[in-house]
Amino acid sequence: MGGILSTILDVEKESGVSKSTISRFLHGNSVTDENRVKIEQAIKKLHYKMNPIASGLKSSKTFTVGAVIPDITDSFFPPIIKEFERCMSENGYNVILSDYGNDADREIKQLEMLSDKKVDGLVVATSNTKGDHIRACLNENLPVILLDRLFPDLDCDSITVDNFSATYEAVCECIKLGHTNIGAVYGHFYTDGERIRGLQKAMKDNGLKPDPDKMLKLQLMEEAPEESIAKLLDMKDAPTLLFCSNVYLGIGALKVRLQRNLNIPNDISVLVFDDIATFPNHDYISYIKPEFSNITQPLTEIGKYAAELLLERVKNPHRKYEAVNIELKTRFKLTGSVAKLIKT
Amino acid sequence: MGGILSTILDVEKESGVSKSTISRFLHGNSVTDENRVKIEQAIKKLHYKMNPIASGLKSSKTFTVGAVIPDITDSFFPPIIKEFERCMSENGYNVILSDYGNDADREIKQLEMLSDKKVDGLVVATSNTKGDHIRACLNENLPVILLDRLFPDLDCDSITVDNFSATYEAVCECIKLGHTNIGAVYGHFYTDGERIRGLQKAMKDNGLKPDPDKMLKLQLMEEAPEESIAKLLDMKDAPTLLFCSNVYLGIGALKVRLQRNLNIPNDISVLVFDDIATFPNHDYISYIKPEFSNITQPLTEIGKYAAELLLERVKNPHRKYEAVNIELKTRFKLTGSVAKLIKT
DNA sequence: CTGTTAGCGCTTTCAG
DNA sequence: CTGAAAGCGCTAACAG
């Protein structure tokens, strides 16, 4: 056992069937029953397993795809990657994980490296604001699925969520509850922009004027959100509702709340885009009452649709296709963290 | 641009240097300066990139390794995988992630699949109680690094932490503070066993007799820890100190605390093996005072040492080696969650 | 449906 | 240090 591994040539000799026929059989093409039996017996006897490297050399398919993400320790990604990997491996594909550590240049390098490595496809959660590196892959006929991002001038498949409309709807609900003085903290990513746009549209459509002094944009990873949130809280004309456009900001709000021992929603109402407790082993957060009202992204679904779309692309390597954007629905959960300011 | 990619043959023609020499040059062997220049120029002109599949066919090296883990959404793994991947990719290796979803049989299948795929090495956090599937890899000359697990009858490299001695030390500290009535909840894994062994030895060495009725073993994933913890709390002779042998149990304790609004340490003192807030975006836990006293595993280091050891193995494929076990040191943090029952 | 015949692109003896 | 030659194991026309 172990050591000598047999090749298709050994199977040819053992079975008396030519290796082309064996190869065809191995790829699911039909052969005569007689040959099938001979081949199967020989394979079993020799413990033959196809060498995927040799196979890939001619066919230039590696049955390997890359998943390129900014940070696997960001709780957003593991559920996505988990489901993505599950679907891909169910279909015989392996997933190379590439964590570029939020370094936009490193992301570009990794994409190139994976392309050189001849992966069959890529899913990427990009931190770059330009899509040239993505375009380079596409040009080399390497399918890419973008996660959570859209480039206006790039014809690339993508999976996103309804950032704009979900925020719009959620904020409308809050306005119905009587909130007219709304503050927000938001980040510098595409998704933050969409969400804040939804918030502003909701205000305008309800006859309110967003106050620029109460919409604080921060460079995530550089500025701690606590300060900005505190600033909002300490205004003479402090907002009655705080919108946090992503989970970091929501966690910032949670920290401020715990630090100052705030009463939510009496001191301030809170609405967060994203779920703070995305990890199974962080569900204890639900015991800290009231939970923040939030807009939850379907992380597992994102992974699933990314896999399905990518599989479609890699299985039909030569078919020309129109890029599609799959926009998934979020779920809005209104909790006691948003006060009812008027009787309804 | 894109499309036609050049081969080593093109470089041969362009440079006038034979492809063997080019190949050698590409692998870092020395060539004459004259040839080096010619080759470099041709490569640049043709945008030549080596095809790793063709390269791997002859050399049977894929510069790809597998990381096989039970659940990437378990907050224990992302920091390990992140660092592991960083180190490997720094050395030109890619990491195939395989999440077997805590399914021991699936783990075996994945190992076989990765072996068939000709990865150069594996790091695996196994859920199996027998190591036959690991042995199969080793027998095929595929290096494996085990994470957090040791098989007595298997000569396999591994990275672990000082489960036994760290628990021993920590419990000794608590005993010094006056705790003689100690309860524990623990899981069914190797690591849980080591830890509980450390606890019991600490008690015995200090003249205490561990009470079996207060040492509750549970099947994780099947039983919720809250019940067992509640049981301990509700005993007439309830322990003054609760030891939780892993993070799930620690989270269980946190839940019970939040549910019952317990005063820690007045109602009970708590000591947890593992850090609840392993995720960067879950550090808000530190605002819930007092933090649990805990024994923290150096997750990033685990990933780093796994990578270093695996690199050593894959870079010297033919060298026979003695399996080593690298045992890393945990960090004990005593907080206000453990009461001082006697003046010191 | 089958076997023959060329390779895929690179590595690796082997002489020189 | 170099080049010629012989594959690595499998796939993919091609003719039958």
PDB file of N, CA and C in Angstrom, chain A residues 4-62:
ATOM      1  N   ILE A   4       3.632   3.308  -4.932  1.00  0.00           N
ATOM      2  CA  ILE A   4       3.410   3.234  -6.375  1.00  0.00           C
ATOM      3  C   ILE A   4       1.958   3.534  -6.719  1.00  0.00           C
ATOM      4  N   LEU A   5       1.759   4.524  -7.573  1.00  0.00           N
ATOM      5  CA  LEU A   5       0.393   4.778  -7.980  1.00  0.00           C
ATOM      6  C   LEU A   5       0.264   4.486  -9.462  1.00  0.00           C
ATOM      7  N   SER A   6      -0.830   3.913  -9.807  1.00  0.00           N
ATOM      8  CA  SER A   6      -0.991   3.467 -11.186  1.00  0.00           C
ATOM      9  C   SER A   6      -1.526   4.572 -12.077  1.00  0.00           C
ATOM     10  N   THR A   7      -1.213   4.454 -13.358  1.00  0.00           N
ATOM     11  CA  THR A   7      -1.623   5.454 -14.331  1.00  0.00           C
ATOM     12  C   THR A   7      -2.655   4.844 -15.278  1.00  0.00           C
ATOM     13  N   ILE A   8      -3.141   5.709 -16.127  1.00  0.00           N
ATOM     14  CA  ILE A   8      -4.150   5.247 -17.066  1.00  0.00           C
ATOM     15  C   ILE A   8      -3.554   4.181 -17.998  1.00  0.00           C
ATOM     16  N   LEU A   9      -2.233   4.219 -18.137  1.00  0.00           N
ATOM     17  CA  LEU A   9      -1.563   3.245 -18.989  1.00  0.00           C
ATOM     18  C   LEU A   9      -1.630   1.850 -18.376  1.00  0.00           C
ATOM     19  N   ASP A  10      -1.507   1.816 -17.057  1.00  0.00           N
ATOM     20  CA  ASP A  10      -1.618   0.540 -16.360  1.00  0.00           C
ATOM     21  C   ASP A  10      -3.019  -0.027 -16.539  1.00  0.00           C
ATOM     22  N   VAL A  11      -3.988   0.868 -16.482  1.00  0.00           N
ATOM     23  CA  VAL A  11      -5.368   0.425 -16.644  1.00  0.00           C
ATOM     24  C   VAL A  11      -5.572  -0.089 -18.071  1.00  0.00           C
ATOM     25  N   GLU A  12      -4.942   0.587 -19.009  1.00  0.00           N
ATOM     26  CA  GLU A  12      -5.027   0.148 -20.402  1.00  0.00           C
ATOM     27  C   GLU A  12      -4.506  -1.282 -20.546  1.00  0.00           C
ATOM     28  N   LYS A  13      -3.342  -1.518 -19.987  1.00  0.00           N
ATOM     29  CA  LYS A  13      -2.747  -2.856 -20.077  1.00  0.00           C
ATOM     30  C   LYS A  13      -3.600  -3.892 -19.352  1.00  0.00           C
ATOM     31  N   GLU A  14      -3.999  -3.536 -18.148  1.00  0.00           N
ATOM     32  CA  GLU A  14      -4.756  -4.478 -17.332  1.00  0.00           C
ATOM     33  C   GLU A  14      -6.099  -4.832 -17.963  1.00  0.00           C
ATOM     34  N   SER A  15      -6.744  -3.798 -18.550  1.00  0.00           N
ATOM     35  CA  SER A  15      -8.106  -4.030 -19.043  1.00  0.00           C
ATOM     36  C   SER A  15      -8.120  -4.430 -20.514  1.00  0.00           C
ATOM     37  N   GLY A  16      -7.060  -4.070 -21.230  1.00  0.00           N
ATOM     38  CA  GLY A  16      -7.065  -4.329 -22.658  1.00  0.00           C
ATOM     39  C   GLY A  16      -7.895  -3.330 -23.445  1.00  0.00           C
ATOM     40  N   VAL A  17      -8.364  -2.305 -22.776  1.00  0.00           N
ATOM     41  CA  VAL A  17      -9.128  -1.257 -23.459  1.00  0.00           C
ATOM     42  C   VAL A  17      -8.201  -0.055 -23.631  1.00  0.00           C
ATOM     43  N   SER A  18      -8.316   0.643 -24.727  1.00  0.00           N
ATOM     44  CA  SER A  18      -7.391   1.750 -24.967  1.00  0.00           C
ATOM     45  C   SER A  18      -7.628   2.904 -24.001  1.00  0.00           C
ATOM     46  N   LYS A  19      -6.569   3.644 -23.759  1.00  0.00           N
ATOM     47  CA  LYS A  19      -6.675   4.698 -22.755  1.00  0.00           C
ATOM     48  C   LYS A  19      -7.629   5.801 -23.174  1.00  0.00           C
ATOM     49  N   SER A  20      -7.805   5.995 -24.472  1.00  0.00           N
ATOM     50  CA  SER A  20      -8.774   7.027 -24.873  1.00  0.00           C
ATOM     51  C   SER A  20     -10.163   6.621 -24.413  1.00  0.00           C
ATOM     52  N   THR A  21     -10.473   5.381 -24.602  1.00  0.00           N
ATOM     53  CA  THR A  21     -11.785   4.902 -24.170  1.00  0.00           C
ATOM     54  C   THR A  21     -11.914   4.992 -22.654  1.00  0.00           C
ATOM     55  N   ILE A  22     -10.835   4.653 -22.004  1.00  0.00           N
ATOM     56  CA  ILE A  22     -10.857   4.752 -20.545  1.00  0.00           C
ATOM     57  C   ILE A  22     -11.097   6.198 -20.130  1.00  0.00           C
ATOM     58  N   SER A  23     -10.359   7.092 -20.767  1.00  0.00           N
ATOM     59  CA  SER A  23     -10.517   8.509 -20.459  1.00  0.00           C
ATOM     60  C   SER A  23     -11.962   8.947 -20.687  1.00  0.00           C
ATOM     61  N   ARG A  24     -12.516   8.544 -21.792  1.00  0.00           N
ATOM     62  CA  ARG A  24     -13.908   8.906 -22.085  1.00  0.00           C
ATOM     63  C   ARG A  24     -14.838   8.375 -21.012  1.00  0.00           C
ATOM     64  N   PHE A  25     -14.638   7.125 -20.695  1.00  0.00           N
ATOM     65  CA  PHE A  25     -15.462   6.509 -19.648  1.00  0.00           C
ATOM     66  C   PHE A  25     -15.389   7.319 -18.354  1.00  0.00           C
ATOM     67  N   LEU A  26     -14.157   7.697 -18.014  1.00  0.00           N
ATOM     68  CA  LEU A  26     -13.934   8.452 -16.782  1.00  0.00           C
ATOM     69  C   LEU A  26     -14.653   9.802 -16.811  1.00  0.00           C
ATOM     70  N   HIS A  27     -14.895  10.292 -17.991  1.00  0.00           N
ATOM     71  CA  HIS A  27     -15.558  11.589 -18.099  1.00  0.00           C
ATOM     72  C   HIS A  27     -17.041  11.450 -18.346  1.00  0.00           C
ATOM     73  N   GLY A  28     -17.541  10.237 -18.187  1.00  0.00           N
ATOM     74  CA  GLY A  28     -18.993  10.056 -18.254  1.00  0.00           C
ATOM     75  C   GLY A  28     -19.522   9.780 -19.647  1.00  0.00           C
ATOM     76  N   ASN A  29     -18.632   9.634 -20.620  1.00  0.00           N
ATOM     77  CA  ASN A  29     -19.121   9.275 -21.950  1.00  0.00           C
ATOM     78  C   ASN A  29     -19.445   7.787 -21.988  1.00  0.00           C
ATOM     79  N   SER A  30     -20.315   7.417 -22.913  1.00  0.00           N
ATOM     80  CA  SER A  30     -20.760   6.030 -22.881  1.00  0.00           C
ATOM     81  C   SER A  30     -19.793   5.113 -23.617  1.00  0.00           C
ATOM     82  N   VAL A  31     -19.630   3.942 -23.054  1.00  0.00           N
ATOM     83  CA  VAL A  31     -18.814   2.894 -23.669  1.00  0.00           C
ATOM     84  C   VAL A  31     -19.660   1.623 -23.632  1.00  0.00           C
ATOM     85  N   THR A  32     -19.227   0.637 -24.358  1.00  0.00           N
ATOM     86  CA  THR A  32     -20.016  -0.609 -24.341  1.00  0.00           C
ATOM     87  C   THR A  32     -19.955  -1.227 -22.951  1.00  0.00           C
ATOM     88  N   ASP A  33     -21.006  -1.947 -22.631  1.00  0.00           N
ATOM     89  CA  ASP A  33     -21.066  -2.582 -21.314  1.00  0.00           C
ATOM     90  C   ASP A  33     -19.842  -3.445 -21.050  1.00  0.00           C
ATOM     91  N   GLU A  34     -19.467  -4.145 -22.092  1.00  0.00           N
ATOM     92  CA  GLU A  34     -18.319  -5.034 -21.983  1.00  0.00           C
ATOM     93  C   GLU A  34     -17.077  -4.261 -21.530  1.00  0.00           C
ATOM     94  N   ASN A  35     -16.811  -3.160 -22.224  1.00  0.00           N
ATOM     95  CA  ASN A  35     -15.654  -2.346 -21.871  1.00  0.00           C
ATOM     96  C   ASN A  35     -15.793  -1.727 -20.482  1.00  0.00           C
ATOM     97  N   ARG A  36     -17.001  -1.274 -20.201  1.00  0.00           N
ATOM     98  CA  ARG A  36     -17.227  -0.664 -18.891  1.00  0.00           C
ATOM     99  C   ARG A  36     -16.784  -1.618 -17.769  1.00  0.00           C
ATOM    100  N   VAL A  37     -17.225  -2.856 -17.896  1.00  0.00           N
ATOM    101  CA  VAL A  37     -16.889  -3.844 -16.869  1.00  0.00           C
ATOM    102  C   VAL A  37     -15.381  -4.051 -16.780  1.00  0.00           C
ATOM    103  N   LYS A  38     -14.758  -4.226 -17.928  1.00  0.00           N
ATOM    104  CA  LYS A  38     -13.307  -4.424 -17.940  1.00  0.00           C
ATOM    105  C   LYS A  38     -12.590  -3.260 -17.261  1.00  0.00           C
ATOM    106  N   ILE A  39     -13.020  -2.053 -17.640  1.00  0.00           N
ATOM    107  CA  ILE A  39     -12.364  -0.869 -17.085  1.00  0.00           C
ATOM    108  C   ILE A  39     -12.568  -0.800 -15.576  1.00  0.00           C
ATOM    109  N   GLU A  40     -13.809  -0.987 -15.178  1.00  0.00           N
ATOM    110  CA  GLU A  40     -14.099  -0.891 -13.746  1.00  0.00           C
ATOM    111  C   GLU A  40     -13.282  -1.892 -12.947  1.00  0.00           C
ATOM    112  N   GLN A  41     -13.183  -3.088 -13.459  1.00  0.00           N
ATOM    113  CA  GLN A  41     -12.421  -4.107 -12.742  1.00  0.00           C
ATOM    114  C   GLN A  41     -10.950  -3.726 -12.631  1.00  0.00           C
ATOM    115  N   ALA A  42     -10.408  -3.287 -13.759  1.00  0.00           N
ATOM    116  CA  ALA A  42      -8.998  -2.911 -13.757  1.00  0.00           C
ATOM    117  C   ALA A  42      -8.751  -1.764 -12.786  1.00  0.00           C
ATOM    118  N   ILE A  43      -9.654  -0.778 -12.809  1.00  0.00           N
ATOM    119  CA  ILE A  43      -9.500   0.372 -11.922  1.00  0.00           C
ATOM    120  C   ILE A  43      -9.516  -0.068 -10.469  1.00  0.00           C
ATOM    121  N   LYS A  44     -10.458  -0.936 -10.165  1.00  0.00           N
ATOM    122  CA  LYS A  44     -10.554  -1.388  -8.785  1.00  0.00           C
ATOM    123  C   LYS A  44      -9.294  -2.162  -8.389  1.00  0.00           C
ATOM    124  N   LYS A  45      -8.898  -3.061  -9.268  1.00  0.00           N
ATOM    125  CA  LYS A  45      -7.741  -3.896  -8.957  1.00  0.00           C
ATOM    126  C   LYS A  45      -6.477  -3.065  -8.723  1.00  0.00           C
ATOM    127  N   LEU A  46      -6.309  -2.034  -9.563  1.00  0.00           N
ATOM    128  CA  LEU A  46      -5.084  -1.230  -9.479  1.00  0.00           C
ATOM    129  C   LEU A  46      -5.214  -0.024  -8.546  1.00  0.00           C
ATOM    130  N   HIS A  47      -6.389   0.158  -7.977  1.00  0.00           N
ATOM    131  CA  HIS A  47      -6.650   1.353  -7.163  1.00  0.00           C
ATOM    132  C   HIS A  47      -6.343   2.612  -7.960  1.00  0.00           C
ATOM    133  N   TYR A  48      -6.683   2.567  -9.213  1.00  0.00           N
ATOM    134  CA  TYR A  48      -6.356   3.706 -10.069  1.00  0.00           C
ATOM    135  C   TYR A  48      -7.166   4.947  -9.712  1.00  0.00           C
ATOM    136  N   LYS A  49      -6.469   6.071  -9.681  1.00  0.00           N
ATOM    137  CA  LYS A  49      -7.129   7.369  -9.537  1.00  0.00           C
ATOM    138  C   LYS A  49      -6.537   8.313 -10.559  1.00  0.00           C
ATOM    139  N   MET A  50      -7.393   9.032 -11.207  1.00  0.00           N
ATOM    140  CA  MET A  50      -6.925   9.952 -12.224  1.00  0.00           C
ATOM    141  C   MET A  50      -6.034  11.017 -11.606  1.00  0.00           C
ATOM    142  N   ASN A  51      -5.012  11.388 -12.286  1.00  0.00           N
ATOM    143  CA  ASN A  51      -4.133  12.467 -11.841  1.00  0.00           C
ATOM    144  C   ASN A  51      -4.667  13.792 -12.389  1.00  0.00           C
ATOM    145  N   PRO A  52      -5.186  14.628 -11.500  1.00  0.00           N
ATOM    146  CA  PRO A  52      -5.835  15.861 -11.963  1.00  0.00           C
ATOM    147  C   PRO A  52      -4.859  16.848 -12.578  1.00  0.00           C
ATOM    148  N   ILE A  53      -3.602  16.724 -12.237  1.00  0.00           N
ATOM    149  CA  ILE A  53      -2.622  17.662 -12.805  1.00  0.00           C
ATOM    150  C   ILE A  53      -2.432  17.345 -14.284  1.00  0.00           C
ATOM    151  N   ALA A  54      -2.198  16.076 -14.560  1.00  0.00           N
ATOM    152  CA  ALA A  54      -2.028  15.667 -15.952  1.00  0.00           C
ATOM    153  C   ALA A  54      -3.292  15.994 -16.739  1.00  0.00           C
ATOM    154  N   SER A  55      -4.403  15.742 -16.108  1.00  0.00           N
ATOM    155  CA  SER A  55      -5.678  16.025 -16.765  1.00  0.00           C
ATOM    156  C   SER A  55      -5.819  17.505 -17.083  1.00  0.00           C
ATOM    157  N   GLY A  56      -5.418  18.314 -16.114  1.00  0.00           N
ATOM    158  CA  GLY A  56      -5.572  19.746 -16.277  1.00  0.00           C
ATOM    159  C   GLY A  56      -4.654  20.324 -17.329  1.00  0.00           C
ATOM    160  N   LEU A  57      -3.536  19.683 -17.528  1.00  0.00           N
ATOM    161  CA  LEU A  57      -2.558  20.223 -18.471  1.00  0.00           C
ATOM    162  C   LEU A  57      -3.169  20.361 -19.864  1.00  0.00           C
ATOM    163  N   LYS A  58      -3.817  19.338 -20.278  1.00  0.00           N
ATOM    164  CA  LYS A  58      -4.417  19.367 -21.615  1.00  0.00           C
ATOM    165  C   LYS A  58      -5.738  20.142 -21.612  1.00  0.00           C
ATOM    166  N   SER A  59      -6.538  19.891 -20.613  1.00  0.00           N
ATOM    167  CA  SER A  59      -7.887  20.474 -20.627  1.00  0.00           C
ATOM    168  C   SER A  59      -7.907  21.896 -20.080  1.00  0.00           C
ATOM    169  N   SER A  60      -6.804  22.309 -19.500  1.00  0.00           N
ATOM    170  CA  SER A  60      -6.746  23.571 -18.757  1.00  0.00           C
ATOM    171  C   SER A  60      -7.976  23.839 -17.898  1.00  0.00           C
ATOM    172  N   LYS A  61      -8.341  22.823 -17.138  1.00  0.00           N
ATOM    173  CA  LYS A  61      -9.326  23.038 -16.071  1.00  0.00           C
ATOM    174  C   LYS A  61      -8.721  22.469 -14.791  1.00  0.00           C
ATOM    175  N   THR A  62      -8.818  23.225 -13.739  1.00  0.00           N
ATOM    176  CA  THR A  62      -8.183  22.780 -12.494  1.00  0.00           C
ATOM    177  C   THR A  62      -9.212  22.356 -11.450  1.00  0.00           C
TER     178      THR A  62
END
